[in-house]
Coordinates of C-alpha atoms and ligand atoms in Angstrom, one line a residue:
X1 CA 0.0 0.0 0.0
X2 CA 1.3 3.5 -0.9
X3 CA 1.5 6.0 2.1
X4 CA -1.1 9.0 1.4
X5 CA -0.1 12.0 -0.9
X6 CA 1.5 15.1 0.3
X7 CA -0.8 17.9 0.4
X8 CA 1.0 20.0 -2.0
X9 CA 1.3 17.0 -4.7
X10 CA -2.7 16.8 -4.0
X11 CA -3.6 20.5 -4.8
X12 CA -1.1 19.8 -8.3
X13 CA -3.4 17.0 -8.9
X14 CA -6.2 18.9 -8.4
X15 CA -5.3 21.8 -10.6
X16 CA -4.7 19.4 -13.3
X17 CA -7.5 17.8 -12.7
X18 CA -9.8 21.5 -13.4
X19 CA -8.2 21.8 -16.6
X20 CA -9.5 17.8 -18.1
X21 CA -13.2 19.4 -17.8
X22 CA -15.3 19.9 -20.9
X23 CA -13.7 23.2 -22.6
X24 CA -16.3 25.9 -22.3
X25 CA -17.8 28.4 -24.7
X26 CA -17.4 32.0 -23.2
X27 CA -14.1 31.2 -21.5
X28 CA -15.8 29.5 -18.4
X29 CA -16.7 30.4 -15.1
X30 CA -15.6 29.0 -11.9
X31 CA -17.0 27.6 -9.3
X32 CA -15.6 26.2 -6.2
X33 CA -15.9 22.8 -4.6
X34 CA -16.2 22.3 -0.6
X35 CA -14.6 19.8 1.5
X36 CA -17.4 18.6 4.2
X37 CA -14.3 17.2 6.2
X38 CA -13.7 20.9 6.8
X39 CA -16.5 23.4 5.2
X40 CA -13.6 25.1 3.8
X41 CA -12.5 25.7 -0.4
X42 CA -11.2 22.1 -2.0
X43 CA -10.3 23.7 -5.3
X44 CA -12.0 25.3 -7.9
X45 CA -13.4 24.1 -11.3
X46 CA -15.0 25.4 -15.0
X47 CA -19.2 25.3 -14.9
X48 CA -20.3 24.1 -18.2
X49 CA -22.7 25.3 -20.6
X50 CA -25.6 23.5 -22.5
X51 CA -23.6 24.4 -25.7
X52 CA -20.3 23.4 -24.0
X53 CA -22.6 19.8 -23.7
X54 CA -23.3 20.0 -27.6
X55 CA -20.0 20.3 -28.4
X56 CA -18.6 18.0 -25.9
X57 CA -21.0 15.3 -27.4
X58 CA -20.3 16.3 -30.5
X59 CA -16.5 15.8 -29.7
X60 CA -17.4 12.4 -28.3
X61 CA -19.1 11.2 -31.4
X62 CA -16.8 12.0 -33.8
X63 CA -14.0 9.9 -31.1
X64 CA -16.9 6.7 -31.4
X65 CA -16.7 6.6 -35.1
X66 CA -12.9 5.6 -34.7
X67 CA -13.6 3.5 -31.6
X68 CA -16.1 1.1 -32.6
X69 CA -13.9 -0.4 -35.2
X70 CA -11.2 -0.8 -32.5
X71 CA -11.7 -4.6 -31.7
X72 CA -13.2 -5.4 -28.8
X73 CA -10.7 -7.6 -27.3
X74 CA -8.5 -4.3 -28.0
X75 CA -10.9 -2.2 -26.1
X76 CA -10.9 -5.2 -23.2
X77 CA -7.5 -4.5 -23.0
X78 CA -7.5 -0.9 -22.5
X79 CA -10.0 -1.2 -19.7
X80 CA -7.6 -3.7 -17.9
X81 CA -4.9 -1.3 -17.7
X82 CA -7.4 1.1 -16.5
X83 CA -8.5 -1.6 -13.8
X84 CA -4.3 -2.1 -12.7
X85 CA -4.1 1.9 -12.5
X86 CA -7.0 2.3 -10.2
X87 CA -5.6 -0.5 -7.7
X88 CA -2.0 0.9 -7.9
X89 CA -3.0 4.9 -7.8
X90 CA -5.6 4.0 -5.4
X91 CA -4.1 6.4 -2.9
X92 CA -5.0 9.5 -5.1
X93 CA -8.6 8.0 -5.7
X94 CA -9.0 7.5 -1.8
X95 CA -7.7 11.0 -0.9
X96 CA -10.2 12.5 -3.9
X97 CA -13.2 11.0 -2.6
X98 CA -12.6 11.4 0.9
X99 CA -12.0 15.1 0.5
X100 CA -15.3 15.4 -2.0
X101 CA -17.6 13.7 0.2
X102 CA -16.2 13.2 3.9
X103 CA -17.0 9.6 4.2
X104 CA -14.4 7.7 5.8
X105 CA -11.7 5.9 3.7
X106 CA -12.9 2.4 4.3
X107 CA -16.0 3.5 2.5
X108 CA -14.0 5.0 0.1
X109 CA -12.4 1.8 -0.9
X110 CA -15.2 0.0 -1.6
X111 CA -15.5 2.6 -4.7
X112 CA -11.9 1.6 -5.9
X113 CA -12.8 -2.2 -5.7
X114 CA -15.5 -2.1 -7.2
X115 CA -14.4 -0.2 -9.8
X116 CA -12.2 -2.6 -10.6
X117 CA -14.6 -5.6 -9.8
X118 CA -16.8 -4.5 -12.7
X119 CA -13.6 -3.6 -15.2
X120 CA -12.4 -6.6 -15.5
X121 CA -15.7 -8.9 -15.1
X122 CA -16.3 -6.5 -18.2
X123 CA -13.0 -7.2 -20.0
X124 CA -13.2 -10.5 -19.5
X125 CA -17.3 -11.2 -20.5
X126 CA -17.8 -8.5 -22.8
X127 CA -17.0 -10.6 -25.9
X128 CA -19.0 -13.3 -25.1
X129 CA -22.1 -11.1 -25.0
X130 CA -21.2 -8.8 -27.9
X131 CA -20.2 -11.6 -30.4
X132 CA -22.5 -12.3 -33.3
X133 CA -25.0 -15.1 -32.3
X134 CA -26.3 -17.5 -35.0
X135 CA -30.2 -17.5 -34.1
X136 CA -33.0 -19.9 -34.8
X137 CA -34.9 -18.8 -38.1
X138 CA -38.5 -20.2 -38.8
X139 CA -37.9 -22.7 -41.1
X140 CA -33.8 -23.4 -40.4
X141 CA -32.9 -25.2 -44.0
X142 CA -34.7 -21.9 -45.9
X143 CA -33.2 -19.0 -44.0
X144 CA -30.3 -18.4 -41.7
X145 CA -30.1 -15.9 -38.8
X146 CA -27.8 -14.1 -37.2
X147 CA -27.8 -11.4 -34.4
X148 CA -25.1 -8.8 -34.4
X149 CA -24.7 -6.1 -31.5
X150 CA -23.8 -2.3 -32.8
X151 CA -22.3 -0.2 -30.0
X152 CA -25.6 2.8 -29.5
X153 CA -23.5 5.5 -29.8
X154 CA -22.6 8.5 -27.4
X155 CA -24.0 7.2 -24.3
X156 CA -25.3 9.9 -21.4
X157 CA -24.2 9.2 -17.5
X158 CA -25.6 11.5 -14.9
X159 CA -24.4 10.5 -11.5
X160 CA -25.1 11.7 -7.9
X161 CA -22.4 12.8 -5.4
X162 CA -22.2 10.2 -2.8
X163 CA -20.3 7.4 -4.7
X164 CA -18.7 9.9 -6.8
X165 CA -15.8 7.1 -8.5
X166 CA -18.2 4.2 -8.9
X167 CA -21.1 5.7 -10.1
X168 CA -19.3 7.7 -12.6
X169 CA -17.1 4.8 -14.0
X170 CA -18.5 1.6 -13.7
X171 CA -21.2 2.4 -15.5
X172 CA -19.5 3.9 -18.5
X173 CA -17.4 0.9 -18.4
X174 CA -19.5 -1.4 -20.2
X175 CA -20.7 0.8 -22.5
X176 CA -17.3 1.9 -23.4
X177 CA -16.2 -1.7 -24.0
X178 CA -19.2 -1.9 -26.4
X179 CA -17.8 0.8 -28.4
X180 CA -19.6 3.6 -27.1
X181 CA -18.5 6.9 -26.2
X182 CA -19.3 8.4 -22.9
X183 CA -20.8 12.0 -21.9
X184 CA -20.3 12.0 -18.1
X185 CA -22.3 14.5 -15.8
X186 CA -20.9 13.9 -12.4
X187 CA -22.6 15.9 -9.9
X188 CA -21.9 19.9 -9.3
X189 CA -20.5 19.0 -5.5
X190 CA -18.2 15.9 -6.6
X191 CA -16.4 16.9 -10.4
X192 CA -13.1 15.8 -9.4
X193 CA -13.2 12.1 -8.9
X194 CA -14.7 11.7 -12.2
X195 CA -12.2 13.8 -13.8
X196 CA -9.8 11.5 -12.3
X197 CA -11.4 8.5 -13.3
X198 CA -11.7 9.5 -17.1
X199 CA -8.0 10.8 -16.6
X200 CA -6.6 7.5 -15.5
X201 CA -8.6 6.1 -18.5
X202 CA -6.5 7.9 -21.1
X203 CA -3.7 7.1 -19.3
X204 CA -4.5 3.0 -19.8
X205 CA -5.4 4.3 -23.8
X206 CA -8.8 5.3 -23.7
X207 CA -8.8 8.2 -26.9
X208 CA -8.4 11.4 -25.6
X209 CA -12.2 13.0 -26.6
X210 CA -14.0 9.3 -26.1
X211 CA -15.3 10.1 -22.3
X212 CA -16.2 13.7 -22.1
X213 CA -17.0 15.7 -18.4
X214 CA -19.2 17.9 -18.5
X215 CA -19.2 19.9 -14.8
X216 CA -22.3 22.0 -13.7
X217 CA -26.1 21.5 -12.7
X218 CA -28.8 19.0 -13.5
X219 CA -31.0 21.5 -13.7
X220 CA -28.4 24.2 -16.8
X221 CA -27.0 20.7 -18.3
X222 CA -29.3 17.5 -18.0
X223 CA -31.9 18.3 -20.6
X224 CA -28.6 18.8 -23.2
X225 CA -27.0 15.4 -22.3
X226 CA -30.7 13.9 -22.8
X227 CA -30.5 15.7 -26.0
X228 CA -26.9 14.6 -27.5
X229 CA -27.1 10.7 -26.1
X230 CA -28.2 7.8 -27.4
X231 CA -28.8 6.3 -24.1
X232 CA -29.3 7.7 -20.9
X233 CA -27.7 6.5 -17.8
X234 CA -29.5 7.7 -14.3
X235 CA -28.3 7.6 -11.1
X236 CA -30.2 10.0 -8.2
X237 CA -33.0 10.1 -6.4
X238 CA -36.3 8.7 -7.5
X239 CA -37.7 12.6 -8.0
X240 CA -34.8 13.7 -10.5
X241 CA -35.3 10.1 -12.4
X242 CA -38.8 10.8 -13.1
X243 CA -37.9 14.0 -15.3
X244 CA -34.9 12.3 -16.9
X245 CA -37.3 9.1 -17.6
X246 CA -39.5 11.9 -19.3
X247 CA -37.2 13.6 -21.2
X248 CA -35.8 10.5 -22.6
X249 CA -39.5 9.2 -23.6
X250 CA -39.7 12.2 -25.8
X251 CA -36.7 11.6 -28.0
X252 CA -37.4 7.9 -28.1
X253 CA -34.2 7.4 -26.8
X254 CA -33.5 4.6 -24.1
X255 CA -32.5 4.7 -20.6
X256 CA -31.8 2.9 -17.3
X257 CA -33.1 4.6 -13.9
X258 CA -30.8 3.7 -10.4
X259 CA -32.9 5.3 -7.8
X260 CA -33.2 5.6 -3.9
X261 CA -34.3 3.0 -1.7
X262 CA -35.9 2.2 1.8
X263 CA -33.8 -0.7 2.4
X264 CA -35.1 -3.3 4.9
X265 CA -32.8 -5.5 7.2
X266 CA -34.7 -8.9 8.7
X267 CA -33.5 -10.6 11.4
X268 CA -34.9 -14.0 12.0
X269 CA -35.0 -15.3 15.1
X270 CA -32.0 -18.1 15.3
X271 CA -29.9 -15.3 13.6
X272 CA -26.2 -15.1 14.8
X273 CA -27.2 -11.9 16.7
X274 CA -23.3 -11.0 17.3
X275 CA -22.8 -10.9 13.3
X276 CA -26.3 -9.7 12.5
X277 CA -25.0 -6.4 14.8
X278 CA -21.8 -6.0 13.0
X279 CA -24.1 -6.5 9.7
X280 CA -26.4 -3.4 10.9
X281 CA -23.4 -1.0 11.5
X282 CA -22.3 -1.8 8.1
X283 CA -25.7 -2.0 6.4
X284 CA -27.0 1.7 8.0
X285 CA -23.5 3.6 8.4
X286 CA -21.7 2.8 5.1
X287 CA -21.1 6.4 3.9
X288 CA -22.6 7.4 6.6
X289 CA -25.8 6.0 5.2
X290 CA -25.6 8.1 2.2
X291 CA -25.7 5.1 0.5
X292 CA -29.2 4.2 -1.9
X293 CA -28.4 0.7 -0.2
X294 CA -28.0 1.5 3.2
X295 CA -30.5 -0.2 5.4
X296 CA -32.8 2.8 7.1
X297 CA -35.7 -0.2 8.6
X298 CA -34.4 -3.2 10.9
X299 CA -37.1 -5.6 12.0
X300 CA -36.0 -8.1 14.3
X301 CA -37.8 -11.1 16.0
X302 CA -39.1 -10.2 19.5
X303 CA -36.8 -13.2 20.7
X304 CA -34.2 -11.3 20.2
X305 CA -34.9 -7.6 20.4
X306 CA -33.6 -6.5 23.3
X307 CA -30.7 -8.2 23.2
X308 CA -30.0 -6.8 19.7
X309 CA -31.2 -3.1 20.5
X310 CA -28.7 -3.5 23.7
X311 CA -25.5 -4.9 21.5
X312 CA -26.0 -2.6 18.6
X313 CA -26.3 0.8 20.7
X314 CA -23.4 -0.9 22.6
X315 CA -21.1 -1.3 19.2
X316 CA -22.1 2.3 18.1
X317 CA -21.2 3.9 21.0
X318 CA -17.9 2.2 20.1
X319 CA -17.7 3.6 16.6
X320 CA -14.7 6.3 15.4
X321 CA -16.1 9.2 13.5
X322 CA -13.1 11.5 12.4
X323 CA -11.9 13.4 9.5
X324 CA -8.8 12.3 8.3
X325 CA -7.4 10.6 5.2
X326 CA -6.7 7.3 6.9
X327 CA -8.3 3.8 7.4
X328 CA -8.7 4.6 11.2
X329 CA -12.4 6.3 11.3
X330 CA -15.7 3.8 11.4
X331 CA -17.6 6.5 9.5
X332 CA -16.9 10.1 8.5
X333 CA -19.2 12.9 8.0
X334 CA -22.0 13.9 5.8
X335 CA -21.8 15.5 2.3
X336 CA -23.0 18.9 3.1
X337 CA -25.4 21.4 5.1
X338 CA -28.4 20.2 3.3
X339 CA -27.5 16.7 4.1
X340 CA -27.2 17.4 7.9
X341 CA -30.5 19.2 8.0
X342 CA -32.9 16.8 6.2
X343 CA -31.0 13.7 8.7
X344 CA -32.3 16.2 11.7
X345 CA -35.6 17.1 10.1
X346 CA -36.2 13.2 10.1
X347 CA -35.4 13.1 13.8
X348 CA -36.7 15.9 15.3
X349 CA -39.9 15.1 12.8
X350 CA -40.0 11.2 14.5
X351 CA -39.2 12.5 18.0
X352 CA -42.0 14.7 18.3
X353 CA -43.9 12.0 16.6
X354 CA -43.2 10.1 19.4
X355 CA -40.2 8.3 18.7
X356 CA -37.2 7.4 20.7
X357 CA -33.7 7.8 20.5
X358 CA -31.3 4.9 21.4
X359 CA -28.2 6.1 19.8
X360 CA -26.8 8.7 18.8
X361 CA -28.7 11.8 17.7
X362 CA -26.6 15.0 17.6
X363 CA -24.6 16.8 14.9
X364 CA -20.9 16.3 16.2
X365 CA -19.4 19.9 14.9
X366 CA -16.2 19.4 17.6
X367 CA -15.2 17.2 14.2
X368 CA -16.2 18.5 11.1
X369 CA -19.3 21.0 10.4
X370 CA -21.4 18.3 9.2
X371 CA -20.6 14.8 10.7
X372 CA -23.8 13.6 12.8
X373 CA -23.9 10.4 14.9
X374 CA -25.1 7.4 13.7
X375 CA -28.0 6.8 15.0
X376 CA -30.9 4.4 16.2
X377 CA -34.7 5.0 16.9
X378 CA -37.5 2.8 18.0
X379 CA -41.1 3.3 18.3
X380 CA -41.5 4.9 14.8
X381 CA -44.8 4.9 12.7
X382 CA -46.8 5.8 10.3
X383 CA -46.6 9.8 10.0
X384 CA -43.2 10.2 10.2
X385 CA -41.2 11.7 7.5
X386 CA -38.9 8.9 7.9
X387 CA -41.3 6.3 8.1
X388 CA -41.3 5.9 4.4
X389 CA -39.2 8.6 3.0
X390 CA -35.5 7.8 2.7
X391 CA -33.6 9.8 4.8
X392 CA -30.3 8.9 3.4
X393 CA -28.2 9.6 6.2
X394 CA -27.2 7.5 9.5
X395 CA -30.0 7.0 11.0
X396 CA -32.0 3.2 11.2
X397 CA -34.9 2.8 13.1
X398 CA -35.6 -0.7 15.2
X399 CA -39.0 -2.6 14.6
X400 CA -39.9 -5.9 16.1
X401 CA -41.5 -8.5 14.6
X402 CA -43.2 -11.8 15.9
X403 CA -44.0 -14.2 12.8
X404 CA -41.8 -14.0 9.4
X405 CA -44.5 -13.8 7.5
X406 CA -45.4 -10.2 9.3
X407 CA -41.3 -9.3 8.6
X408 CA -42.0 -9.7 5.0
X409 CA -45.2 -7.8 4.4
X410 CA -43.7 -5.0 6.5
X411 CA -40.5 -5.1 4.6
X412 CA -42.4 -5.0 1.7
X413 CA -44.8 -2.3 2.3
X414 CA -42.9 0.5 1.0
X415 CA -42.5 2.2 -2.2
X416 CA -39.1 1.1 -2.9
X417 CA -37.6 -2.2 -3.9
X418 CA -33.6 -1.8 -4.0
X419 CA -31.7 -3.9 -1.1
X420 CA -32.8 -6.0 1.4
X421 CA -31.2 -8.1 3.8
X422 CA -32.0 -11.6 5.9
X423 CA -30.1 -12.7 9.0
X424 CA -30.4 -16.4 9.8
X425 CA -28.2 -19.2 10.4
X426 CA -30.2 -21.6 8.4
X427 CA -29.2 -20.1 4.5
X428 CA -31.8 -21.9 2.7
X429 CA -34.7 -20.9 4.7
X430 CA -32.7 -17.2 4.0
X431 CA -33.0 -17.7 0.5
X432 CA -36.3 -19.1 0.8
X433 CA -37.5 -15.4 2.5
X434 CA -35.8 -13.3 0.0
X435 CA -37.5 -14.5 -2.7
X436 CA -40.8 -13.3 -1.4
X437 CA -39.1 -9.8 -1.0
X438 CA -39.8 -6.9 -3.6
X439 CA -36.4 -5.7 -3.9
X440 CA -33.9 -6.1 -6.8
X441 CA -30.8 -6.9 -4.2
X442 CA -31.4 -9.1 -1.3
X443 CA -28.6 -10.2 0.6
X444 CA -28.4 -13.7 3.1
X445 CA -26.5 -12.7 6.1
X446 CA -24.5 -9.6 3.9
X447 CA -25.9 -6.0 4.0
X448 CA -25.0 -5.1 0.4
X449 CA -21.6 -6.0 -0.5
X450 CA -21.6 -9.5 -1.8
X451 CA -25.0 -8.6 -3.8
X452 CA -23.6 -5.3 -5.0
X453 CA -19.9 -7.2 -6.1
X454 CA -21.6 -10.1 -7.7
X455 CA -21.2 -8.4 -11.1
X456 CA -22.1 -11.8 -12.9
X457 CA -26.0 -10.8 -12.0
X458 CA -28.2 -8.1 -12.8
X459 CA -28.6 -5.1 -9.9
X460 CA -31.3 -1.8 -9.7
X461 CA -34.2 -2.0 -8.3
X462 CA -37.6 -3.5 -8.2
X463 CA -40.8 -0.7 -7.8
X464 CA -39.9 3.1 -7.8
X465 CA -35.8 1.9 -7.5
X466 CA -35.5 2.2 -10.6
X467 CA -36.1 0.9 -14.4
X468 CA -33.4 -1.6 -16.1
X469 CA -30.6 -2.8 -14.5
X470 CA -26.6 -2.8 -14.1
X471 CA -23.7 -5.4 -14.1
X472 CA -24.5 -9.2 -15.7
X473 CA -25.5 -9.1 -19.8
X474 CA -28.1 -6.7 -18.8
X475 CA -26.0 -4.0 -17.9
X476 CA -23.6 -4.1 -21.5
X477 CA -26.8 -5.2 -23.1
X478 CA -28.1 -2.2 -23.3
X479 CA -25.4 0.2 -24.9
X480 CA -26.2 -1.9 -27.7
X481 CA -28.6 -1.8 -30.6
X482 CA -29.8 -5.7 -31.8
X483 CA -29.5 -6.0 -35.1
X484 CA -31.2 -9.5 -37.0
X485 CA -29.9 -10.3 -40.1
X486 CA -32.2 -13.1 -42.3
X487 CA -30.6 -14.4 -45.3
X488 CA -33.0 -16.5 -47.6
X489 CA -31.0 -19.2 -48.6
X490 CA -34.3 -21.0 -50.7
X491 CA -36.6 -19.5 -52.7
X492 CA -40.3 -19.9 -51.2
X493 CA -43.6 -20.1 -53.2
X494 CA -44.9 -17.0 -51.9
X495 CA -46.2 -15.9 -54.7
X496 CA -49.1 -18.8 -55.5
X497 CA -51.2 -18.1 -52.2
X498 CA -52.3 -21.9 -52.3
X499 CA -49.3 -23.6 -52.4
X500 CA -47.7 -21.2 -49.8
X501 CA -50.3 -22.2 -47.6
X502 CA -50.0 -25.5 -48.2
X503 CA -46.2 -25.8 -47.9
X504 CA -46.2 -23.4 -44.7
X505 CA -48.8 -25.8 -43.0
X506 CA -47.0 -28.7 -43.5
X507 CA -43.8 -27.3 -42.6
X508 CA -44.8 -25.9 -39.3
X509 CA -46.5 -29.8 -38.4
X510 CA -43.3 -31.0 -38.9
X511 CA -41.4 -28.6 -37.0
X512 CA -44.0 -29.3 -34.0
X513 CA -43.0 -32.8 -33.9
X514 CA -38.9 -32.2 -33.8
X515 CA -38.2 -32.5 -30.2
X516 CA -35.8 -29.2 -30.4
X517 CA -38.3 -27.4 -32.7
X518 CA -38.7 -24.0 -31.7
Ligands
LIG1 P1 -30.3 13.9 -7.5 O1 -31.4 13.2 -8.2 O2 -30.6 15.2 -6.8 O3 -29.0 14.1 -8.4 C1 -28.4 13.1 -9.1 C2 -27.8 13.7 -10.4 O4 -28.9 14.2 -11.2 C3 -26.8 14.8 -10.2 O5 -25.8 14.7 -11.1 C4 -27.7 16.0 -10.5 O6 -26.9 17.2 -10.9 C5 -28.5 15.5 -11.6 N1 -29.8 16.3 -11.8 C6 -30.5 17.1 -10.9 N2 -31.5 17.6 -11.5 C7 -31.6 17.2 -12.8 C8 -32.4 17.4 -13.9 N3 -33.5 18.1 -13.8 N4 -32.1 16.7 -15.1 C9 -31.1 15.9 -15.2 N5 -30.2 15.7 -14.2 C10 -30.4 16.3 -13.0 O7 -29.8 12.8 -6.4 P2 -28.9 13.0 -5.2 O8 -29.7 13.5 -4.1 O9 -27.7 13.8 -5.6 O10 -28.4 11.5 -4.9 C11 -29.0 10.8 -3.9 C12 -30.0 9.8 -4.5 O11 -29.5 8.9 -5.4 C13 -30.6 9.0 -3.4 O12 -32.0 8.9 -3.5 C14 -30.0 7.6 -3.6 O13 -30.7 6.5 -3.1 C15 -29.9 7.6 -5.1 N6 -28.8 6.7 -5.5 C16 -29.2 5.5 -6.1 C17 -28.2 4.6 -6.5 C18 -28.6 3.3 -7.1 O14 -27.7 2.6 -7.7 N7 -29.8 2.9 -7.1 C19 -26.9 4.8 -6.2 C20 -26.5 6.0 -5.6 C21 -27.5 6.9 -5.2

């Protein structure tokens, strides 16, 4: 492991960084990016234009043309390089999104493993599911079939700021392995990881002008992204994914929705309580819960409530909240003011609702101006913002349960489907639970990381989580256009009606008998 960057070799990086946005029309004006560690300046970068967009995709489009005749074990390659200089510059990653999003550096590295996780299962897969297919025709002898697989285009990513290395990258990943070219919106608050991350792509031999960063709002630039792409990428709340969704309807032009979750945590009565509390602190404090898979309901069987209620408040009270850039702090602090005041809406909202407060509770400002304490509530109901609305920050709230059928309904009764969790010693009967759950992630004694990393199956979410999926064939799949070509090897009697009918008939019978006849 590489000891952390000097801070003057970090604000080099970060100047460098500024200059790899989109160029902008009328010279471009700055804006500056805050640390939450601190409140204080992080650096400052160029706002982009809707024209600067148009020409960025137009950049980007020109850059595919070459691109997509690259071969794609060529294109595998580069990615692979780009998965080695992650892992080996990881250092400058984990320092980027630490200072862009306060969360605490092991949170930080799940964005650089994964990131790599996904290159390479990409690398190694994507010709496989990009190869031309020979496909069944109607009648095999008198026509052949194939299915070829065209890169869409310039694909469109807009990401949110609280994964700001994953959620910019691994999804452009795929689709740049399919020959696409990539228009990447990061959000305003986190521009520099992704800058980084499409910087250490050109380094492994990505062409210059394939990914494109375009800096600024959702509000000034999403509608022009919609615009220029050929697909559309969302990741952000359920709210924001609604108007992209729109947007894109207009144009005809596909997307892919990740949205926010209510993420439930069951915990069955013979669960190994002792790992089921470890499980909790990592399912609800991950990012300080920022996280669309954080777990924000935990049922647990009456058998073991207390017992539960009593080790978890115990482990929390244990937890290290600080703000530096080392592996030492159990969570870090929230992304901003607005962050910190919607977790302490929630629980002043519950609180006066009647709701208690087990752990936790305060902002912690003797730290950093917006770290909070991660924090447990029982006796919350119906009425309460947080109830049903995410909260997305570290606060869970404790619900007891006395049959699993009642766990299930309740887990289920929400308007989200994204990541779910069971705790039980018995894995079967695990499995057996999560498939009556409405949720497109459900993890068997794992919050969300062996779901999340299994990038050999589809992920998103089930209900208003979101619409298409990532990782597995799905998630290359879709930068892709199907293309079916039929070649007529015989000629049919189409032309004498009779006859047709009469030769169609027959050969349809006979395909009805063949045991593989499809
Ligand atoms: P957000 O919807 O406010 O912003 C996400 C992105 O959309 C940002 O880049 C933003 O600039 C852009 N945006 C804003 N308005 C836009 C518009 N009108 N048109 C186009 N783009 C626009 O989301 P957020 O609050 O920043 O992120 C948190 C949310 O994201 C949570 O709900 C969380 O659960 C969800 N999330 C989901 C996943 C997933 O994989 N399902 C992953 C991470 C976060």
């Amino acid at each position: 492991m590489h000891p952390p960057r000097p801070p003057e070799a970090r604000e080099t990086l970060l100047r460098e960084l500024a200059g790899h946005a989109a160029p902008s029309e009328g010279g471009g004006e700055t804006f500056t990016i805050e640390a939450p560690f601190t409140g204080e300046a992080l650096g400052e970068v160029r706002r982009n234009t809707a024209e600067d967009v148009r020409r960025a995709a137009r950049r980007a489009r020109e850059a595919q043309r070459k691109w997509r005749e690259v071969s794609i074990r060529e294109r595998s390659k580069i990615l692979l390089r780009f998965h080695d200089l992650v892992l080996d510059r990881q250092n400058e990653a984990l320092d980027l999104i630490q200072l862009e999003t306060g969360k605490a550096r092991r949170h930080a590295l799940e964005e650089v493993l994964d990131t790599a996780i996904v290159s390479r299962y990409y690398a190694r897969t994507a010709k496989e599911f990009l190869r031309t297919k020979r496909r069944r025709s109607a009648f095999p002898i008198i026509t052949s079939t194939v299915e070829h697989r065209h890169p869409k285009g310039v694909c469109g990513f807009i990401a949110p700021w609280n994964y700001p290395l994953d959620l910019a990258a691994t999804d452009a990943v795929p689709a740049l392995i399919a020959g696409n070219a990539a228009l990447v919106k990061p959000d305003e608050r986190t521009p520099f990881t992704a800058l980084w991350a499409a910087k250490i792509m050109r380094e492994a031999g990505v062409p210059a002008d394939l990914v494109q960063i375009v800096v600024g709002s959702g509000s000034e630039l999403g509608t022009a992204i919609i615009e220029a792409s050929d697909f559309v990428t969302f990741t952000g709340s359920t709210k924001t994914g609604r108007i992209v969704a729109r947007k894109a309807a207009e144009r005809l032009t596909g997307f892919s929705l990740e949205l926010g979750g209510k993420n439930a945590m069951i915990v069955c009565a013979d669960a190994d309580v002792g790992r089921a509390v470890i499980g909790a602190e990592r399912a609800a404090f991950s990012g300080s819960g920022q996280l669309c898979v954080a777990a924000e309901r935990i049922y647990v069987h009456s058998s073991i409530y207390d017992e539960f209620a009593a080790r978890l408040v115990e482990r929390i009270g244990e937890m290290r909240l600080d703000a530096n850039l080392d592996f030492a702090a159990d969570m870090g602090s929230l992304a901003s003011e607005a962050q910190l005041r919607r977790v302490e809406e929630h629980i002043e909202d519950a609180v006066s609702k009647g709701a208690k407060v087990l752990a936790g509770g305060k902002r912690r400002p003797d730290i950093g101006p917006y770290f909070f304490e991660p924090t447990i509530l029982e006796n919350t109901s119906e009425g309460m913002a947080l109830f049903r609305e995410e909260t997305f920050g570290p606060v869970a709230a404790l619900f007891r349960f006395e049959s699993e059928d009642d766990a299930i309904k309740l887990a289920n009764d929400s308007d989200f489907g994204l990541n779910f969790s069971v705790w039980t010693r018995d894995a079967g009967r695990g499995r057996l639970i999560a498939s009556r759950l409405e949720a497109g992630m459900v993890g068997v004694n794992d919050a969300y990381a062996s779901a999340w990393s299994a990038t050999d199956s589809p992920m998103g979410g089930f209900k208003d989580s979101g619409v298409g999926r990532r990782h597995g064939s799905e998630g290359i799949l879709k930068y892709t256009e199907a293309q079916n070509v039929s070649t007529q090897r015989v000629e049919v009697p189409v032309g004498d009606a009779e006859r047709y009918a009469k030769f169609a008939t027959a050969a349809l019978k006979i395909m009805r008998r063949l045991p593989r006849g499809r």
